[in-house]
PDB file of C-alpha atoms in Angstrom:
ATOM      1  CA  MET R  41       0.000   0.000   0.000  1.00 68.00           C
ATOM      2  CA  SER R  42       1.359   3.395  -0.962  1.00 82.00           C
ATOM      3  CA  ILE R  43       1.854   6.354   1.333  1.00 90.00           C
ATOM      4  CA  LYS R  44      -0.814   8.286  -0.584  1.00 88.00           C
ATOM      5  CA  SER R  45      -3.461   5.614  -0.024  1.00 87.00           C
ATOM      6  CA  THR R  46      -2.545   5.323   3.652  1.00 89.00           C
ATOM      7  CA  LEU R  47      -2.864   9.101   4.076  1.00 90.00           C
ATOM      8  CA  LEU R  48      -6.161   9.119   2.193  1.00 89.00           C
ATOM      9  CA  LYS R  49      -7.558   6.410   4.477  1.00 89.00           C
ATOM     10  CA  ILE R  50      -6.539   8.455   7.536  1.00 90.00           C
ATOM     11  CA  ILE R  51      -8.158  11.586   6.089  1.00 91.00           C
ATOM     12  CA  ILE R  52     -11.373   9.669   5.356  1.00 89.00           C
ATOM     13  CA  LYS R  53     -11.465   8.333   8.930  1.00 89.00           C
ATOM     14  CA  LEU R  54     -10.884  11.784  10.428  1.00 89.00           C
ATOM     15  CA  THR R  55     -13.436  13.645   8.295  1.00 91.00           C
ATOM     16  CA  PRO R  56     -16.481  14.340  10.472  1.00 93.00           C
ATOM     17  CA  ASP R  57     -19.820  13.071   9.160  1.00 92.00           C
ATOM     18  CA  LEU R  58     -21.303  16.512   9.833  1.00 94.00           C
ATOM     19  CA  LEU R  59     -18.833  18.042   7.355  1.00 94.00           C
ATOM     20  CA  ILE R  60     -19.925  15.539   4.695  1.00 94.00           C
ATOM     21  CA  ILE R  61     -23.601  16.290   5.411  1.00 96.00           C
ATOM     22  CA  TRP R  62     -22.978  20.047   5.243  1.00 96.00           C
ATOM     23  CA  GLY R  63     -21.114  19.808   1.912  1.00 95.00           C
ATOM     24  CA  ALA R  64     -23.634  17.416   0.373  1.00 96.00           C
ATOM     25  CA  ASN R  65     -26.528  19.667   1.364  1.00 97.00           C
ATOM     26  CA  ILE R  66     -24.896  22.621  -0.384  1.00 97.00           C
ATOM     27  CA  ILE R  67     -24.516  20.573  -3.571  1.00 97.00           C
ATOM     28  CA  LEU R  68     -27.991  18.974  -3.357  1.00 96.00           C
ATOM     29  CA  LYS R  69     -29.872  22.170  -2.460  1.00 96.00           C
ATOM     30  CA  GLY R  70     -33.335  22.098  -4.035  1.00 95.00           C
ATOM     31  CA  ILE R  71     -33.044  18.351  -4.808  1.00 97.00           C
ATOM     32  CA  ALA R  72     -32.554  16.547  -1.515  1.00 97.00           C
ATOM     33  CA  GLU R  73     -31.357  17.039   2.041  1.00 96.00           C
ATOM     34  CA  LEU R  74     -28.876  14.604   3.554  1.00 96.00           C
ATOM     35  CA  THR R  75     -29.976  14.038   7.156  1.00 96.00           C
ATOM     36  CA  GLU R  76     -27.584  11.267   8.260  1.00 97.00           C
ATOM     37  CA  PHE R  77     -24.374   9.820   6.863  1.00 96.00           C
ATOM     38  CA  ASN R  78     -21.952   7.156   8.070  1.00 94.00           C
ATOM     39  CA  PHE R  79     -18.999   5.780   6.100  1.00 92.00           C
ATOM     40  CA  ASN R  80     -16.846   2.953   7.485  1.00 91.00           C
ATOM     41  CA  LEU R  81     -13.904   2.291   5.170  1.00 89.00           C
ATOM     42  CA  GLU R  82     -12.597  -0.802   6.991  1.00 87.00           C
ATOM     43  CA  ALA R  83     -15.999  -2.511   7.055  1.00 89.00           C
ATOM     44  CA  ARG R  84     -16.829  -1.136   3.575  1.00 91.00           C
ATOM     45  CA  LYS R  85     -20.218   0.114   4.692  1.00 94.00           C
ATOM     46  CA  VAL R  86     -22.108   3.302   3.894  1.00 95.00           C
ATOM     47  CA  TYR R  87     -25.365   4.448   5.458  1.00 97.00           C
ATOM     48  CA  VAL R  88     -27.207   7.436   4.019  1.00 97.00           C
ATOM     49  CA  GLN R  89     -30.497   8.963   5.114  1.00 97.00           C
ATOM     50  CA  THR R  90     -31.934  11.651   2.864  1.00 97.00           C
ATOM     51  CA  ARG R  91     -35.145  13.568   2.350  1.00 97.00           C
ATOM     52  CA  LEU R  92     -36.118  14.411  -1.197  1.00 96.00           C
ATOM     53  CA  TYR R  93     -37.083  18.032  -1.781  1.00 95.00           C
ATOM     54  CA  GLY R  94     -40.794  18.525  -1.004  1.00 94.00           C
ATOM     55  CA  GLU R  95     -41.165  15.152   0.763  1.00 94.00           C
ATOM     56  CA  LYS R  96     -41.840  14.642   4.471  1.00 95.00           C
ATOM     57  CA  GLU R  97     -40.318  11.184   4.973  1.00 96.00           C
ATOM     58  CA  THR R  98     -36.689  10.197   4.686  1.00 97.00           C
ATOM     59  CA  ILE R  99     -35.178   7.426   2.575  1.00 97.00           C
ATOM     60  CA  GLU R 100     -32.493   5.148   4.016  1.00 97.00           C
ATOM     61  CA  VAL R 101     -29.848   3.415   1.899  1.00 97.00           C
ATOM     62  CA  TYR R 102     -27.247   0.897   3.078  1.00 97.00           C
ATOM     63  CA  LEU R 103     -24.297  -0.153   0.876  1.00 96.00           C
ATOM     64  CA  GLU R 104     -21.936  -2.944   1.902  1.00 94.00           C
ATOM     65  CA  ASP R 105     -18.834  -4.558   0.465  1.00 92.00           C
ATOM     66  CA  PHE R 106     -18.018  -2.213  -2.401  1.00 91.00           C
ATOM     67  CA  SER R 107     -14.743  -1.779  -4.256  1.00 91.00           C
ATOM     68  CA  VAL R 108     -12.926  -0.235  -7.211  1.00 90.00           C
ATOM     69  CA  PHE R 109     -10.431  -2.434  -9.025  1.00 89.00           C
ATOM     70  CA  ASN R 110      -8.430  -2.762 -12.240  1.00 87.00           C
ATOM     71  CA  ASP R 111      -9.111  -5.922 -14.232  1.00 85.00           C
ATOM     72  CA  GLY R 112      -6.160  -5.326 -16.560  1.00 85.00           C
ATOM     73  CA  GLU R 113      -8.268  -3.615 -19.229  1.00 84.00           C
ATOM     74  CA  SER R 114     -10.176  -0.973 -17.286  1.00 89.00           C
ATOM     75  CA  TYR R 115     -11.178   0.177 -13.831  1.00 90.00           C
ATOM     76  CA  ARG R 116     -14.431  -1.209 -12.481  1.00 91.00           C
ATOM     77  CA  PHE R 117     -16.764  -0.470  -9.580  1.00 92.00           C
ATOM     78  CA  ILE R 118     -18.812  -3.094  -7.739  1.00 93.00           C
ATOM     79  CA  ILE R 119     -21.311  -3.104  -4.876  1.00 93.00           C
ATOM     80  CA  HIS R 120     -21.997  -6.546  -3.447  1.00 94.00           C
ATOM     81  CA  GLN R 121     -24.896  -5.666  -1.138  1.00 96.00           C
ATOM     82  CA  ALA R 122     -27.310  -2.752  -1.107  1.00 97.00           C
ATOM     83  CA  LYS R 123     -30.693  -2.218   0.474  1.00 97.00           C
ATOM     84  CA  SER R 124     -33.155   0.530   1.205  1.00 97.00           C
ATOM     85  CA  ASP R 125     -36.348   1.076   3.146  1.00 96.00           C
ATOM     86  CA  ARG R 126     -38.209   1.690  -0.142  1.00 96.00           C
ATOM     87  CA  PRO R 127     -39.312  -1.276  -2.310  1.00 97.00           C
ATOM     88  CA  TRP R 128     -38.854   0.641  -5.578  1.00 96.00           C
ATOM     89  CA  LEU R 129     -35.290   1.564  -4.618  1.00 96.00           C
ATOM     90  CA  ASN R 130     -34.553  -2.042  -3.574  1.00 97.00           C
ATOM     91  CA  ASN R 131     -35.623  -3.118  -7.086  1.00 97.00           C
ATOM     92  CA  ILE R 132     -33.187  -0.654  -8.655  1.00 96.00           C
ATOM     93  CA  LEU R 133     -30.375  -1.654  -6.280  1.00 96.00           C
ATOM     94  CA  SER R 134     -30.931  -5.360  -7.006  1.00 96.00           C
ATOM     95  CA  ARG R 135     -30.192  -4.675 -10.670  1.00 95.00           C
ATOM     96  CA  ILE R 136     -26.852  -3.004 -10.018  1.00 94.00           C
ATOM     97  CA  THR R 137     -25.434  -5.080  -7.133  1.00 95.00           C
ATOM     98  CA  GLY R 138     -22.997  -7.901  -7.809  1.00 93.00           C
ATOM     99  CA  LYS R 139     -21.976  -6.542 -11.204  1.00 93.00           C
ATOM    100  CA  ALA R 140     -18.636  -4.940 -12.024  1.00 91.00           C
ATOM    101  CA  TRP R 141     -19.427  -1.670 -13.812  1.00 92.00           C
ATOM    102  CA  ILE R 142     -16.790  -0.079 -16.046  1.00 92.00           C
ATOM    103  CA  ILE R 143     -15.548   3.335 -14.988  1.00 90.00           C
ATOM    104  CA  PRO R 144     -15.080   5.306 -18.227  1.00 88.00           C
ATOM    105  CA  ALA R 145     -11.411   5.834 -19.051  1.00 83.00           C
ATOM    106  CA  ILE R 146     -10.353   9.452 -18.708  1.00 86.00           C
ATOM    107  CA  PRO R 147      -6.586   9.579 -19.365  1.00 86.00           C
ATOM    108  CA  HIS R 148      -5.787  12.540 -17.111  1.00 91.00           C
ATOM    109  CA  LEU R 149      -7.572  10.832 -14.165  1.00 87.00           C
ATOM    110  CA  ASN R 150      -5.680   7.517 -14.322  1.00 86.00           C
ATOM    111  CA  ALA R 151      -3.510   8.392 -11.315  1.00 88.00           C
ATOM    112  CA  GLN R 152      -6.586   9.207  -9.221  1.00 89.00           C
ATOM    113  CA  LEU R 153      -8.339   5.986 -10.289  1.00 88.00           C
ATOM    114  CA  GLU R 154      -5.253   3.983  -9.389  1.00 89.00           C
ATOM    115  CA  LEU R 155      -5.193   5.604  -5.939  1.00 89.00           C
ATOM    116  CA  LEU R 156      -8.931   4.998  -5.492  1.00 88.00           C
ATOM    117  CA  SER R 157      -8.570   1.333  -6.451  1.00 89.00           C
ATOM    118  CA  GLU R 158      -5.761   1.002  -3.918  1.00 89.00           C
ATOM    119  CA  VAL R 159      -7.925   2.509  -1.156  1.00 89.00           C
ATOM    120  CA  LEU R 160     -11.002   0.438  -2.130  1.00 87.00           C
ATOM    121  CA  GLN R 161      -9.296  -2.820  -3.135  1.00 81.00           C
ATOM    122  CA  ALA R 162     -11.525  -5.703  -4.213  1.00 60.00           C
ATOM    123  CA  LYS R 163     -11.734  -8.551  -1.751  1.00 59.00           C
ATOM    124  CA  THR R 164     -13.600 -11.106  -3.857  1.00 53.00           C
ATOM    125  CA  PRO R 165     -12.004 -12.728  -6.920  1.00 50.00           C
ATOM    126  CA  ALA R 166     -15.210 -13.776  -8.727  1.00 48.00           C
ATOM    127  CA  LEU R 167     -16.831 -10.750 -10.359  1.00 51.00           C
ATOM    128  CA  GLU R 168     -19.370 -10.482 -13.143  1.00 53.00           C
ATOM    129  CA  LYS R 169     -18.309  -7.969 -15.805  1.00 56.00           C
ATOM    130  CA  ILE R 170     -20.730  -5.440 -17.259  1.00 58.00           C
ATOM    131  CA  ASP R 171     -19.725  -3.801 -20.539  1.00 56.00           C
TER     132      ASP R 171
END
């Protein structure tokens, strides 16, 4: 593991969830409001609670066991488990989980993708490719 990826993991651990919520709410203004956020890099788990603009109830989303990896040809992203408290969102998540999605190649971002794949290394060898 490189020094850059080690430093990035430390920065991710030390970033307060409230700072993430504050930044996301600035970006999502008029679309949604992030009410809760928890990211655990070691356990590879993300919990997000959001309220869509104009709605009263929140939506919860849980992502588990996700990674970015290089298969020799391209970088790919995979989420092994995802669930929500909404049936319609569970249907969408069931269609994207367990599949290795290609990250479009952007030559000037190769260094960043390499660093990201080092931080979020794949743990499972058997992956289904999506082209």
